[in-house]
Amino acid sequence: MSSTELPGVRAAAAAAAPTVSAVRVAEGERLRSVTLAGLTLNVRSRPPERTGLVPALYVHGLGGSSRNWSALMPLLQDVVDGEALDLPGFGDSPPPDDGNYSVTGHARAVIRFLDAEQRGPVHLFGNSLGGAVVTRVAAVRPDLVRTLTLISPALPEIRVQLSAAPTALLAVPGLVSLYSRMTRDWTAEERTRGLVALCYGDPARVSDEGFRAAVAEMEQRLEMPYFWDATARSARGIVDAYTLGGQHGLWRQAERVLAPTQLVYGGRDRLVSYRMARRASAAFRDSRLLTLPDAGHVAMMEYPEAVAQAFRDLLDEDGGS
């Protein structure tokens, strides 16, 4: 392993256009690159306010990046030593050598990182696809997880919302190639506006500065040769995970999670249905639920203060460890 320091309506279709991890970082953040066999991961960190704080790891969703956590991380730097990953093929992390973008493949990358860094057990956060990934990590490696915080986790739904259907369609072989050709004249700004409309409960909550940064990320992402492939294969990985049964099914694995779990669902989420909150609360044996009626799919970006307070409450219930 090596670690190197480095100097976050076309709405439905815009699900194909992930937010990019820009090279620029928010004030106080640092980037480093961790290289494992067949895998290189970009890691974004924010130095804790004091030494000795317990570690935390943040995992983004489909098309996201470690920058998705830049609003939440500073609100918790007094209680955790936080790092955020760019999953393989997203943000500034290159594709994995084995081309495995399944939920299990992403979970394996998280586990390998934690084992190599010897940071576990950690407070583990996940949004959307990242929620499914960290659920699998917590189920198969409980020794690595102190608590679990899941924000709109992508757990299987029998009746998928109509607004989420285009994301699932990305898994159809050949469709992404067709889509990329059909939308080649779309600007990064158009794609970003669509993505914001899809993911936020209230797009007006995005500041002008935040929107400009997101557009810059989109421009960078579109230049990456593996952009569409990483998106399509990860979408396919979610669909495959939804259809997996038995002990490897995500709901079965949720039932195996031992860690205290904080669930966060948004009432205006167009990708993960609000109605799944009740099922998730029943599946995770030691869970508590925060519902944010005006939030969309990325509550940690829209309402970071509320998510931070929910984690602090979880920490207090867990004895502050």
PDB file of C-alpha atoms in Angstrom:
ATOM      1  CA  MET A   1       0.000   0.000   0.000  1.00  0.00           C
ATOM      2  CA  SER A   2       1.167   3.511  -0.695  1.00  0.00           C
ATOM      3  CA  SER A   3      -0.299   6.864   0.291  1.00  0.00           C
ATOM      4  CA  THR A   4       0.478  10.119  -1.522  1.00  0.00           C
ATOM      5  CA  GLU A   5      -0.585  13.640  -0.527  1.00  0.00           C
ATOM      6  CA  LEU A   6      -2.158  15.679  -3.357  1.00  0.00           C
ATOM      7  CA  PRO A   7      -1.655  19.608  -3.814  1.00  0.00           C
ATOM      8  CA  GLY A   8     -17.348  19.105  -3.619  1.00  0.00           C
ATOM      9  CA  VAL A   9     -36.846  19.147 -17.345  1.00  0.00           C
ATOM     10  CA  ARG A  10     -33.708  16.997 -18.059  1.00  0.00           C
ATOM     11  CA  ALA A  11     -33.782  15.924 -14.489  1.00  0.00           C
ATOM     12  CA  ALA A  12     -34.665  12.282 -15.040  1.00  0.00           C
ATOM     13  CA  ALA A  13     -32.118  11.766 -17.774  1.00  0.00           C
ATOM     14  CA  ALA A  14     -29.519  13.645 -15.750  1.00  0.00           C
ATOM     15  CA  ALA A  15     -29.317  10.691 -13.387  1.00  0.00           C
ATOM     16  CA  ALA A  16     -26.683   9.544 -15.866  1.00  0.00           C
ATOM     17  CA  ALA A  17     -24.497  12.547 -15.136  1.00  0.00           C
ATOM     18  CA  PRO A  18     -22.596  12.081 -11.860  1.00  0.00           C
ATOM     19  CA  THR A  19     -21.185  14.909  -9.830  1.00  0.00           C
ATOM     20  CA  VAL A  20     -17.406  15.004 -10.096  1.00  0.00           C
ATOM     21  CA  SER A  21     -14.798  15.346  -7.395  1.00  0.00           C
ATOM     22  CA  ALA A  22     -13.010  18.569  -8.262  1.00  0.00           C
ATOM     23  CA  VAL A  23      -9.313  18.944  -7.605  1.00  0.00           C
ATOM     24  CA  ARG A  24     -10.061  21.984  -5.458  1.00  0.00           C
ATOM     25  CA  VAL A  25     -10.983  21.244  -1.881  1.00  0.00           C
ATOM     26  CA  ALA A  26     -13.019  23.085   0.677  1.00  0.00           C
ATOM     27  CA  GLU A  27     -11.083  25.098   3.219  1.00  0.00           C
ATOM     28  CA  GLY A  28      -9.421  22.787   5.724  1.00  0.00           C
ATOM     29  CA  GLU A  29      -9.724  19.646   3.575  1.00  0.00           C
ATOM     30  CA  ARG A  30      -6.891  17.469   2.341  1.00  0.00           C
ATOM     31  CA  LEU A  31      -6.669  14.908  -0.463  1.00  0.00           C
ATOM     32  CA  ARG A  32      -4.471  11.859  -0.621  1.00  0.00           C
ATOM     33  CA  SER A  33      -4.233   8.819  -2.849  1.00  0.00           C
ATOM     34  CA  VAL A  34      -4.097   5.316  -1.371  1.00  0.00           C
ATOM     35  CA  THR A  35      -2.809   2.561  -3.660  1.00  0.00           C
ATOM     36  CA  LEU A  36      -3.626  -1.089  -3.023  1.00  0.00           C
ATOM     37  CA  ALA A  37      -3.130  -4.087  -5.314  1.00  0.00           C
ATOM     38  CA  GLY A  38      -5.311  -3.417  -8.358  1.00  0.00           C
ATOM     39  CA  LEU A  39      -6.996  -0.451  -6.731  1.00  0.00           C
ATOM     40  CA  THR A  40      -6.291   3.247  -6.145  1.00  0.00           C
ATOM     41  CA  LEU A  41      -8.597   5.327  -3.966  1.00  0.00           C
ATOM     42  CA  ASN A  42      -8.792   9.073  -3.519  1.00  0.00           C
ATOM     43  CA  VAL A  43      -9.381   9.999   0.125  1.00  0.00           C
ATOM     44  CA  ARG A  44     -10.666  13.361   1.335  1.00  0.00           C
ATOM     45  CA  SER A  45     -10.070  14.211   4.969  1.00  0.00           C
ATOM     46  CA  ARG A  46     -10.626  16.981   7.442  1.00  0.00           C
ATOM     47  CA  PRO A  47      -8.207  17.052  10.379  1.00  0.00           C
ATOM     48  CA  PRO A  48     -10.024  16.510  13.676  1.00  0.00           C
ATOM     49  CA  GLU A  49     -10.103  19.272  16.253  1.00  0.00           C
ATOM     50  CA  ARG A  50      -7.996  17.172  18.613  1.00  0.00           C
ATOM     51  CA  THR A  51      -6.028  13.958  18.599  1.00  0.00           C
ATOM     52  CA  GLY A  52      -7.467  10.670  19.767  1.00  0.00           C
ATOM     53  CA  LEU A  53     -10.915  11.022  18.223  1.00  0.00           C
ATOM     54  CA  VAL A  54     -12.509   7.859  16.852  1.00  0.00           C
ATOM     55  CA  PRO A  55     -12.379   7.436  13.054  1.00  0.00           C
ATOM     56  CA  ALA A  56     -15.297   7.872  10.663  1.00  0.00           C
ATOM     57  CA  LEU A  57     -15.607   6.967   6.981  1.00  0.00           C
ATOM     58  CA  TYR A  58     -18.076   8.521   4.520  1.00  0.00           C
ATOM     59  CA  VAL A  59     -19.164   6.682   1.331  1.00  0.00           C
ATOM     60  CA  HIS A  60     -21.033   8.497  -1.464  1.00  0.00           C
ATOM     61  CA  GLY A  61     -23.764   7.323  -3.817  1.00  0.00           C
ATOM     62  CA  LEU A  62     -24.056   6.554  -7.525  1.00  0.00           C
ATOM     63  CA  GLY A  63     -22.459   9.330  -9.534  1.00  0.00           C
ATOM     64  CA  GLY A  64     -21.285  11.131  -6.413  1.00  0.00           C
ATOM     65  CA  SER A  65     -17.892  11.721  -4.887  1.00  0.00           C
ATOM     66  CA  SER A  66     -16.209  12.401  -1.579  1.00  0.00           C
ATOM     67  CA  ARG A  67     -17.174  16.071  -2.014  1.00  0.00           C
ATOM     68  CA  ASN A  68     -20.765  15.098  -1.234  1.00  0.00           C
ATOM     69  CA  TRP A  69     -19.683  15.053   2.425  1.00  0.00           C
ATOM     70  CA  SER A  70     -17.933  18.432   2.516  1.00  0.00           C
ATOM     71  CA  ALA A  71     -20.892  20.138   4.216  1.00  0.00           C
ATOM     72  CA  LEU A  72     -21.249  17.484   6.932  1.00  0.00           C
ATOM     73  CA  MET A  73     -17.615  16.756   7.764  1.00  0.00           C
ATOM     74  CA  PRO A  74     -16.783  20.106   9.436  1.00  0.00           C
ATOM     75  CA  LEU A  75     -19.867  19.786  11.650  1.00  0.00           C
ATOM     76  CA  LEU A  76     -18.500  16.575  13.138  1.00  0.00           C
ATOM     77  CA  GLN A  77     -14.759  17.222  13.270  1.00  0.00           C
ATOM     78  CA  ASP A  78     -14.966  17.799  17.018  1.00  0.00           C
ATOM     79  CA  VAL A  79     -16.274  14.254  17.630  1.00  0.00           C
ATOM     80  CA  VAL A  80     -14.741  12.083  14.861  1.00  0.00           C
ATOM     81  CA  ASP A  81     -11.596  11.842  12.762  1.00  0.00           C
ATOM     82  CA  GLY A  82     -13.362  11.802   9.399  1.00  0.00           C
ATOM     83  CA  GLU A  83     -12.355  10.655   5.930  1.00  0.00           C
ATOM     84  CA  ALA A  84     -14.427  10.331   2.744  1.00  0.00           C
ATOM     85  CA  LEU A  85     -13.697   7.938  -0.120  1.00  0.00           C
ATOM     86  CA  ASP A  86     -14.122   8.306  -3.845  1.00  0.00           C
ATOM     87  CA  LEU A  87     -15.354   4.844  -4.809  1.00  0.00           C
ATOM     88  CA  PRO A  88     -13.486   3.162  -7.692  1.00  0.00           C
ATOM     89  CA  GLY A  89     -14.268   4.925 -10.979  1.00  0.00           C
ATOM     90  CA  PHE A  90     -15.771   8.018  -9.320  1.00  0.00           C
ATOM     91  CA  GLY A  91     -14.411  11.352  -8.217  1.00  0.00           C
ATOM     92  CA  ASP A  92     -10.631  11.196  -8.491  1.00  0.00           C
ATOM     93  CA  SER A  93     -10.397   7.414  -8.043  1.00  0.00           C
ATOM     94  CA  PRO A  94      -9.538   5.568 -11.276  1.00  0.00           C
ATOM     95  CA  PRO A  95     -11.451   2.422 -12.290  1.00  0.00           C
ATOM     96  CA  PRO A  96     -10.581  -0.811 -10.474  1.00  0.00           C
ATOM     97  CA  ASP A  97      -8.278  -3.131 -12.389  1.00  0.00           C
ATOM     98  CA  ASP A  98     -10.844  -5.941 -12.250  1.00  0.00           C
ATOM     99  CA  GLY A  99     -13.691  -3.739 -13.549  1.00  0.00           C
ATOM    100  CA  ASN A 100     -15.936  -4.831 -10.662  1.00  0.00           C
ATOM    101  CA  TYR A 101     -18.534  -2.128  -9.975  1.00  0.00           C
ATOM    102  CA  SER A 102     -21.008  -4.338  -8.126  1.00  0.00           C
ATOM    103  CA  VAL A 103     -22.215  -3.465  -4.628  1.00  0.00           C
ATOM    104  CA  THR A 104     -20.053  -6.331  -3.387  1.00  0.00           C
ATOM    105  CA  GLY A 105     -17.071  -4.995  -5.356  1.00  0.00           C
ATOM    106  CA  HIS A 106     -17.458  -1.529  -3.856  1.00  0.00           C
ATOM    107  CA  ALA A 107     -17.909  -3.050  -0.385  1.00  0.00           C
ATOM    108  CA  ARG A 108     -14.723  -5.038  -0.898  1.00  0.00           C
ATOM    109  CA  ALA A 109     -12.880  -1.812  -1.769  1.00  0.00           C
ATOM    110  CA  VAL A 110     -14.102  -0.188   1.466  1.00  0.00           C
ATOM    111  CA  ILE A 111     -13.068  -3.235   3.502  1.00  0.00           C
ATOM    112  CA  ARG A 112      -9.644  -3.379   1.877  1.00  0.00           C
ATOM    113  CA  PHE A 113      -9.103   0.306   2.610  1.00  0.00           C
ATOM    114  CA  LEU A 114     -10.091  -0.054   6.267  1.00  0.00           C
ATOM    115  CA  ASP A 115      -7.949  -3.158   6.721  1.00  0.00           C
ATOM    116  CA  ALA A 116      -4.936  -1.550   5.045  1.00  0.00           C
ATOM    117  CA  GLU A 117      -5.252   1.691   7.013  1.00  0.00           C
ATOM    118  CA  GLN A 118      -6.029  -0.166  10.265  1.00  0.00           C
ATOM    119  CA  ARG A 119      -8.608   2.490  11.128  1.00  0.00           C
ATOM    120  CA  GLY A 120     -11.438   0.181  12.120  1.00  0.00           C
ATOM    121  CA  PRO A 121     -13.781   0.026  13.820  1.00  0.00           C
ATOM    122  CA  VAL A 122     -15.175   3.262  12.352  1.00  0.00           C
ATOM    123  CA  HIS A 123     -18.374   5.232  12.378  1.00  0.00           C
ATOM    124  CA  LEU A 124     -19.550   4.386   8.867  1.00  0.00           C
ATOM    125  CA  PHE A 125     -21.741   6.722   6.789  1.00  0.00           C
ATOM    126  CA  GLY A 126     -23.358   5.896   3.432  1.00  0.00           C
ATOM    127  CA  ASN A 127     -25.682   7.669   1.004  1.00  0.00           C
ATOM    128  CA  SER A 128     -27.759   5.921  -1.688  1.00  0.00           C
ATOM    129  CA  LEU A 129     -25.474   3.348  -3.367  1.00  0.00           C
ATOM    130  CA  GLY A 130     -23.020   4.059  -0.542  1.00  0.00           C
ATOM    131  CA  GLY A 131     -25.772   3.084   1.913  1.00  0.00           C
ATOM    132  CA  ALA A 132     -26.105  -0.318   0.266  1.00  0.00           C
ATOM    133  CA  VAL A 133     -22.328  -0.691   0.203  1.00  0.00           C
ATOM    134  CA  VAL A 134     -21.806   0.062   3.892  1.00  0.00           C
ATOM    135  CA  THR A 135     -24.776  -2.122   4.857  1.00  0.00           C
ATOM    136  CA  ARG A 136     -22.943  -5.015   3.223  1.00  0.00           C
ATOM    137  CA  VAL A 137     -19.700  -4.037   4.965  1.00  0.00           C
ATOM    138  CA  ALA A 138     -21.425  -3.925   8.364  1.00  0.00           C
ATOM    139  CA  ALA A 139     -23.064  -7.303   7.770  1.00  0.00           C
ATOM    140  CA  VAL A 140     -19.945  -9.201   6.696  1.00  0.00           C
ATOM    141  CA  ARG A 141     -17.341  -7.371   8.778  1.00  0.00           C
ATOM    142  CA  PRO A 142     -18.976  -6.213  12.024  1.00  0.00           C
ATOM    143  CA  ASP A 143     -15.510  -5.808  13.551  1.00  0.00           C
ATOM    144  CA  LEU A 144     -14.948  -2.787  11.287  1.00  0.00           C
ATOM    145  CA  VAL A 145     -18.079  -0.839  12.252  1.00  0.00           C
ATOM    146  CA  ARG A 146     -18.905   1.130  15.417  1.00  0.00           C
ATOM    147  CA  THR A 147     -22.107   2.739  14.172  1.00  0.00           C
ATOM    148  CA  LEU A 148     -23.896   2.981  10.835  1.00  0.00           C
ATOM    149  CA  THR A 149     -25.537   6.132   9.464  1.00  0.00           C
ATOM    150  CA  LEU A 150     -27.582   5.539   6.298  1.00  0.00           C
ATOM    151  CA  ILE A 151     -28.944   8.459   4.277  1.00  0.00           C
ATOM    152  CA  SER A 152     -31.510   7.342   1.688  1.00  0.00           C
ATOM    153  CA  PRO A 153     -29.845   3.919   1.367  1.00  0.00           C
ATOM    154  CA  ALA A 154     -30.394   2.114  -1.937  1.00  0.00           C
ATOM    155  CA  LEU A 155     -32.087  -0.975  -0.519  1.00  0.00           C
ATOM    156  CA  PRO A 156     -34.385  -3.053  -2.744  1.00  0.00           C
ATOM    157  CA  GLU A 157     -37.862  -1.681  -3.428  1.00  0.00           C
ATOM    158  CA  ILE A 158     -40.675  -3.734  -4.933  1.00  0.00           C
ATOM    159  CA  ARG A 159     -42.326  -0.671  -6.451  1.00  0.00           C
ATOM    160  CA  VAL A 160     -39.631   1.715  -7.666  1.00  0.00           C
ATOM    161  CA  GLN A 161     -40.658   5.350  -8.029  1.00  0.00           C
ATOM    162  CA  LEU A 162     -41.249   6.454 -11.611  1.00  0.00           C
ATOM    163  CA  SER A 163     -38.708   9.273 -11.166  1.00  0.00           C
ATOM    164  CA  ALA A 164     -36.053   6.669 -10.300  1.00  0.00           C
ATOM    165  CA  ALA A 165     -36.700   4.519 -13.384  1.00  0.00           C
ATOM    166  CA  PRO A 166     -34.160   6.274 -15.672  1.00  0.00           C
ATOM    167  CA  THR A 167     -31.384   5.441 -13.221  1.00  0.00           C
ATOM    168  CA  ALA A 168     -32.334   1.774 -13.322  1.00  0.00           C
ATOM    169  CA  LEU A 169     -32.486   1.886 -17.123  1.00  0.00           C
ATOM    170  CA  LEU A 170     -28.806   2.811 -17.165  1.00  0.00           C
ATOM    171  CA  ALA A 171     -28.158  -0.831 -16.352  1.00  0.00           C
ATOM    172  CA  VAL A 172     -29.545  -1.953 -19.721  1.00  0.00           C
ATOM    173  CA  PRO A 173     -26.610  -2.914 -21.995  1.00  0.00           C
ATOM    174  CA  GLY A 174     -26.099  -0.415 -24.799  1.00  0.00           C
ATOM    175  CA  LEU A 175     -28.504   2.182 -23.413  1.00  0.00           C
ATOM    176  CA  VAL A 176     -25.805   4.353 -21.853  1.00  0.00           C
ATOM    177  CA  SER A 177     -23.910   4.460 -25.148  1.00  0.00           C
ATOM    178  CA  LEU A 178     -27.090   5.565 -26.897  1.00  0.00           C
ATOM    179  CA  TYR A 179     -27.840   8.125 -24.194  1.00  0.00           C
ATOM    180  CA  SER A 180     -24.319   9.579 -24.365  1.00  0.00           C
ATOM    181  CA  ARG A 181     -24.701  10.103 -28.112  1.00  0.00           C
ATOM    182  CA  MET A 182     -28.162  11.640 -27.754  1.00  0.00           C
ATOM    183  CA  THR A 183     -26.983  14.109 -25.089  1.00  0.00           C
ATOM    184  CA  ARG A 184     -23.526  14.930 -26.434  1.00  0.00           C
ATOM    185  CA  ASP A 185     -24.591  18.563 -27.050  1.00  0.00           C
ATOM    186  CA  TRP A 186     -25.806  19.087 -23.490  1.00  0.00           C
ATOM    187  CA  THR A 187     -23.630  21.492 -21.535  1.00  0.00           C
ATOM    188  CA  ALA A 188     -22.204  20.727 -18.114  1.00  0.00           C
ATOM    189  CA  GLU A 189     -24.484  23.423 -16.700  1.00  0.00           C
ATOM    190  CA  GLU A 190     -27.594  21.794 -18.194  1.00  0.00           C
ATOM    191  CA  ARG A 191     -26.590  18.407 -16.815  1.00  0.00           C
ATOM    192  CA  THR A 192     -25.874  19.871 -13.390  1.00  0.00           C
ATOM    193  CA  ARG A 193     -29.223  21.648 -13.214  1.00  0.00           C
ATOM    194  CA  GLY A 194     -30.963  18.391 -14.034  1.00  0.00           C
ATOM    195  CA  LEU A 195     -28.995  16.507 -11.426  1.00  0.00           C
ATOM    196  CA  VAL A 196     -29.726  19.096  -8.744  1.00  0.00           C
ATOM    197  CA  ALA A 197     -33.444  18.998  -9.609  1.00  0.00           C
ATOM    198  CA  LEU A 198     -33.414  15.221  -9.279  1.00  0.00           C
ATOM    199  CA  CYS A 199     -31.454  14.958  -6.041  1.00  0.00           C
ATOM    200  CA  TYR A 200     -32.532  17.975  -3.978  1.00  0.00           C
ATOM    201  CA  GLY A 201     -35.887  18.440  -2.325  1.00  0.00           C
ATOM    202  CA  ASP A 202     -35.460  22.169  -2.909  1.00  0.00           C
ATOM    203  CA  PRO A 203     -32.876  23.087  -5.584  1.00  0.00           C
ATOM    204  CA  ALA A 204     -32.888  26.664  -4.271  1.00  0.00           C
ATOM    205  CA  ARG A 205     -30.849  25.446  -1.310  1.00  0.00           C
ATOM    206  CA  VAL A 206     -27.816  25.152  -3.601  1.00  0.00           C
ATOM    207  CA  SER A 207     -25.757  28.336  -3.368  1.00  0.00           C
ATOM    208  CA  ASP A 208     -24.400  30.074  -6.459  1.00  0.00           C
ATOM    209  CA  GLU A 209     -20.880  29.125  -5.395  1.00  0.00           C
ATOM    210  CA  GLY A 210     -21.913  25.524  -4.838  1.00  0.00           C
ATOM    211  CA  PHE A 211     -23.566  25.348  -8.240  1.00  0.00           C
ATOM    212  CA  ARG A 212     -20.502  26.773 -10.000  1.00  0.00           C
ATOM    213  CA  ALA A 213     -18.316  24.202  -8.265  1.00  0.00           C
ATOM    214  CA  ALA A 214     -20.689  21.417  -9.314  1.00  0.00           C
ATOM    215  CA  VAL A 215     -20.568  22.579 -12.938  1.00  0.00           C
ATOM    216  CA  ALA A 216     -16.766  22.602 -12.830  1.00  0.00           C
ATOM    217  CA  GLU A 217     -16.836  19.063 -11.471  1.00  0.00           C
ATOM    218  CA  MET A 218     -19.193  18.001 -14.224  1.00  0.00           C
ATOM    219  CA  GLU A 219     -16.896  19.422 -16.889  1.00  0.00           C
ATOM    220  CA  GLN A 220     -13.965  17.502 -15.453  1.00  0.00           C
ATOM    221  CA  ARG A 221     -15.942  14.311 -15.140  1.00  0.00           C
ATOM    222  CA  LEU A 222     -17.151  14.395 -18.727  1.00  0.00           C
ATOM    223  CA  GLU A 223     -13.531  14.441 -19.890  1.00  0.00           C
ATOM    224  CA  MET A 224     -12.754  11.150 -18.145  1.00  0.00           C
ATOM    225  CA  PRO A 225     -12.721   8.258 -20.640  1.00  0.00           C
ATOM    226  CA  TYR A 226     -14.375   5.861 -18.203  1.00  0.00           C
ATOM    227  CA  PHE A 227     -17.206   8.235 -17.213  1.00  0.00           C
ATOM    228  CA  TRP A 228     -20.087   6.369 -18.872  1.00  0.00           C
ATOM    229  CA  ASP A 229     -18.725   2.901 -18.194  1.00  0.00           C
ATOM    230  CA  ALA A 230     -18.373   3.480 -14.444  1.00  0.00           C
ATOM    231  CA  THR A 231     -21.884   4.931 -14.314  1.00  0.00           C
ATOM    232  CA  ALA A 232     -23.498   2.094 -16.268  1.00  0.00           C
ATOM    233  CA  ARG A 233     -21.727  -0.706 -14.452  1.00  0.00           C
ATOM    234  CA  SER A 234     -22.450   0.738 -11.015  1.00  0.00           C
ATOM    235  CA  ALA A 235     -26.133   1.181 -11.941  1.00  0.00           C
ATOM    236  CA  ARG A 236     -26.128  -2.430 -13.101  1.00  0.00           C
ATOM    237  CA  GLY A 237     -24.564  -3.387  -9.788  1.00  0.00           C
ATOM    238  CA  ILE A 238     -27.462  -1.801  -7.897  1.00  0.00           C
ATOM    239  CA  VAL A 239     -30.036  -3.589 -10.051  1.00  0.00           C
ATOM    240  CA  ASP A 240     -28.229  -6.906  -9.573  1.00  0.00           C
ATOM    241  CA  ALA A 241     -28.132  -6.343  -5.807  1.00  0.00           C
ATOM    242  CA  TYR A 242     -31.881  -5.654  -5.828  1.00  0.00           C
ATOM    243  CA  THR A 243     -32.551  -9.040  -7.415  1.00  0.00           C
ATOM    244  CA  LEU A 244     -30.168 -11.022  -5.227  1.00  0.00           C
ATOM    245  CA  GLY A 245     -31.939 -13.334  -2.784  1.00  0.00           C
ATOM    246  CA  GLY A 246     -30.971 -15.564   0.109  1.00  0.00           C
ATOM    247  CA  GLN A 247     -28.330 -14.651   2.650  1.00  0.00           C
ATOM    248  CA  HIS A 248     -26.664 -12.273   0.196  1.00  0.00           C
ATOM    249  CA  GLY A 249     -29.802 -10.168  -0.286  1.00  0.00           C
ATOM    250  CA  LEU A 250     -29.461  -6.646   1.077  1.00  0.00           C
ATOM    251  CA  TRP A 251     -32.522  -6.853   3.336  1.00  0.00           C
ATOM    252  CA  ARG A 252     -31.256 -10.126   4.799  1.00  0.00           C
ATOM    253  CA  GLN A 253     -27.883  -8.499   5.378  1.00  0.00           C
ATOM    254  CA  ALA A 254     -29.557  -5.487   6.996  1.00  0.00           C
ATOM    255  CA  GLU A 255     -31.060  -7.876   9.532  1.00  0.00           C
ATOM    256  CA  ARG A 256     -27.557  -9.133  10.341  1.00  0.00           C
ATOM    257  CA  VAL A 257     -26.143  -5.693  11.152  1.00  0.00           C
ATOM    258  CA  LEU A 258     -25.192  -5.471  14.813  1.00  0.00           C
ATOM    259  CA  ALA A 259     -24.042  -1.848  14.894  1.00  0.00           C
ATOM    260  CA  PRO A 260     -26.343   0.887  16.194  1.00  0.00           C
ATOM    261  CA  THR A 261     -27.898   2.402  13.064  1.00  0.00           C
ATOM    262  CA  GLN A 262     -29.187   5.890  12.270  1.00  0.00           C
ATOM    263  CA  LEU A 263     -31.558   6.034   9.285  1.00  0.00           C
ATOM    264  CA  VAL A 264     -32.253   9.306   7.458  1.00  0.00           C
ATOM    265  CA  TYR A 265     -34.997   9.615   4.826  1.00  0.00           C
ATOM    266  CA  GLY A 266     -36.225  12.641   2.880  1.00  0.00           C
ATOM    267  CA  GLY A 267     -39.897  13.245   2.185  1.00  0.00           C
ATOM    268  CA  ARG A 268     -39.124  14.661  -1.283  1.00  0.00           C
ATOM    269  CA  ASP A 269     -36.664  11.969  -2.321  1.00  0.00           C
ATOM    270  CA  ARG A 270     -37.264  11.105  -5.988  1.00  0.00           C
ATOM    271  CA  LEU A 271     -34.810   8.199  -6.069  1.00  0.00           C
ATOM    272  CA  VAL A 272     -35.359   6.261  -2.822  1.00  0.00           C
ATOM    273  CA  SER A 273     -38.943   6.159  -1.657  1.00  0.00           C
ATOM    274  CA  TYR A 274     -39.824   7.744   1.670  1.00  0.00           C
ATOM    275  CA  ARG A 275     -42.105   4.781   2.323  1.00  0.00           C
ATOM    276  CA  MET A 276     -39.057   2.518   2.707  1.00  0.00           C
ATOM    277  CA  ALA A 277     -38.218   4.168   6.044  1.00  0.00           C
ATOM    278  CA  ARG A 278     -40.607   1.951   7.972  1.00  0.00           C
ATOM    279  CA  ARG A 279     -39.253  -1.262   6.456  1.00  0.00           C
ATOM    280  CA  ALA A 280     -35.670  -0.187   7.096  1.00  0.00           C
ATOM    281  CA  SER A 281     -36.484   0.659  10.712  1.00  0.00           C
ATOM    282  CA  ALA A 282     -37.827  -2.856  11.180  1.00  0.00           C
ATOM    283  CA  ALA A 283     -34.926  -4.556   9.383  1.00  0.00           C
ATOM    284  CA  PHE A 284     -32.027  -2.988  11.287  1.00  0.00           C
ATOM    285  CA  ARG A 285     -32.244  -4.435  14.774  1.00  0.00           C
ATOM    286  CA  ASP A 286     -30.812  -1.420  16.632  1.00  0.00           C
ATOM    287  CA  SER A 287     -32.094   1.521  14.623  1.00  0.00           C
ATOM    288  CA  ARG A 288     -33.463   4.998  15.057  1.00  0.00           C
ATOM    289  CA  LEU A 289     -35.100   7.079  12.320  1.00  0.00           C
ATOM    290  CA  LEU A 290     -34.835  10.719  11.267  1.00  0.00           C
ATOM    291  CA  THR A 291     -37.351  11.868   8.666  1.00  0.00           C
ATOM    292  CA  LEU A 292     -36.872  15.215   6.941  1.00  0.00           C
ATOM    293  CA  PRO A 293     -40.101  16.069   5.078  1.00  0.00           C
ATOM    294  CA  ASP A 294     -38.508  18.732   2.828  1.00  0.00           C
ATOM    295  CA  ALA A 295     -35.283  16.878   2.031  1.00  0.00           C
ATOM    296  CA  GLY A 296     -34.509  15.048  -1.175  1.00  0.00           C
ATOM    297  CA  HIS A 297     -31.967  12.315  -1.835  1.00  0.00           C
ATOM    298  CA  VAL A 298     -28.876  13.994  -0.351  1.00  0.00           C
ATOM    299  CA  ALA A 299     -29.921  15.178   3.104  1.00  0.00           C
ATOM    300  CA  MET A 300     -26.284  15.507   4.223  1.00  0.00           C
ATOM    301  CA  MET A 301     -25.912  18.231   1.576  1.00  0.00           C
ATOM    302  CA  GLU A 302     -29.310  19.893   2.042  1.00  0.00           C
ATOM    303  CA  TYR A 303     -29.672  19.639   5.825  1.00  0.00           C
ATOM    304  CA  PRO A 304     -26.188  18.852   7.178  1.00  0.00           C
ATOM    305  CA  GLU A 305     -26.963  20.324  10.607  1.00  0.00           C
ATOM    306  CA  ALA A 306     -29.915  17.968  11.114  1.00  0.00           C
ATOM    307  CA  VAL A 307     -27.888  14.936   9.996  1.00  0.00           C
ATOM    308  CA  ALA A 308     -24.987  15.966  12.248  1.00  0.00           C
ATOM    309  CA  GLN A 309     -27.300  16.295  15.246  1.00  0.00           C
ATOM    310  CA  ALA A 310     -28.822  12.876  14.559  1.00  0.00           C
ATOM    311  CA  PHE A 311     -25.336  11.354  14.573  1.00  0.00           C
ATOM    312  CA  ARG A 312     -24.453  13.148  17.811  1.00  0.00           C
ATOM    313  CA  ASP A 313     -27.606  11.741  19.397  1.00  0.00           C
ATOM    314  CA  LEU A 314     -26.648   8.271  18.170  1.00  0.00           C
ATOM    315  CA  LEU A 315     -23.188   8.752  19.628  1.00  0.00           C
ATOM    316  CA  ASP A 316     -24.651   9.784  22.989  1.00  0.00           C
ATOM    317  CA  GLU A 317     -26.923   6.726  23.043  1.00  0.00           C
ATOM    318  CA  ASP A 318     -23.935   4.541  22.221  1.00  0.00           C
ATOM    319  CA  GLY A 319     -21.938   5.916  25.131  1.00  0.00           C
ATOM    320  CA  GLY A 320     -19.955   8.449  23.095  1.00  0.00           C
ATOM    321  CA  SER A 321     -17.595   5.847  21.641  1.00  0.00           C
TER     322      SER A 321
END
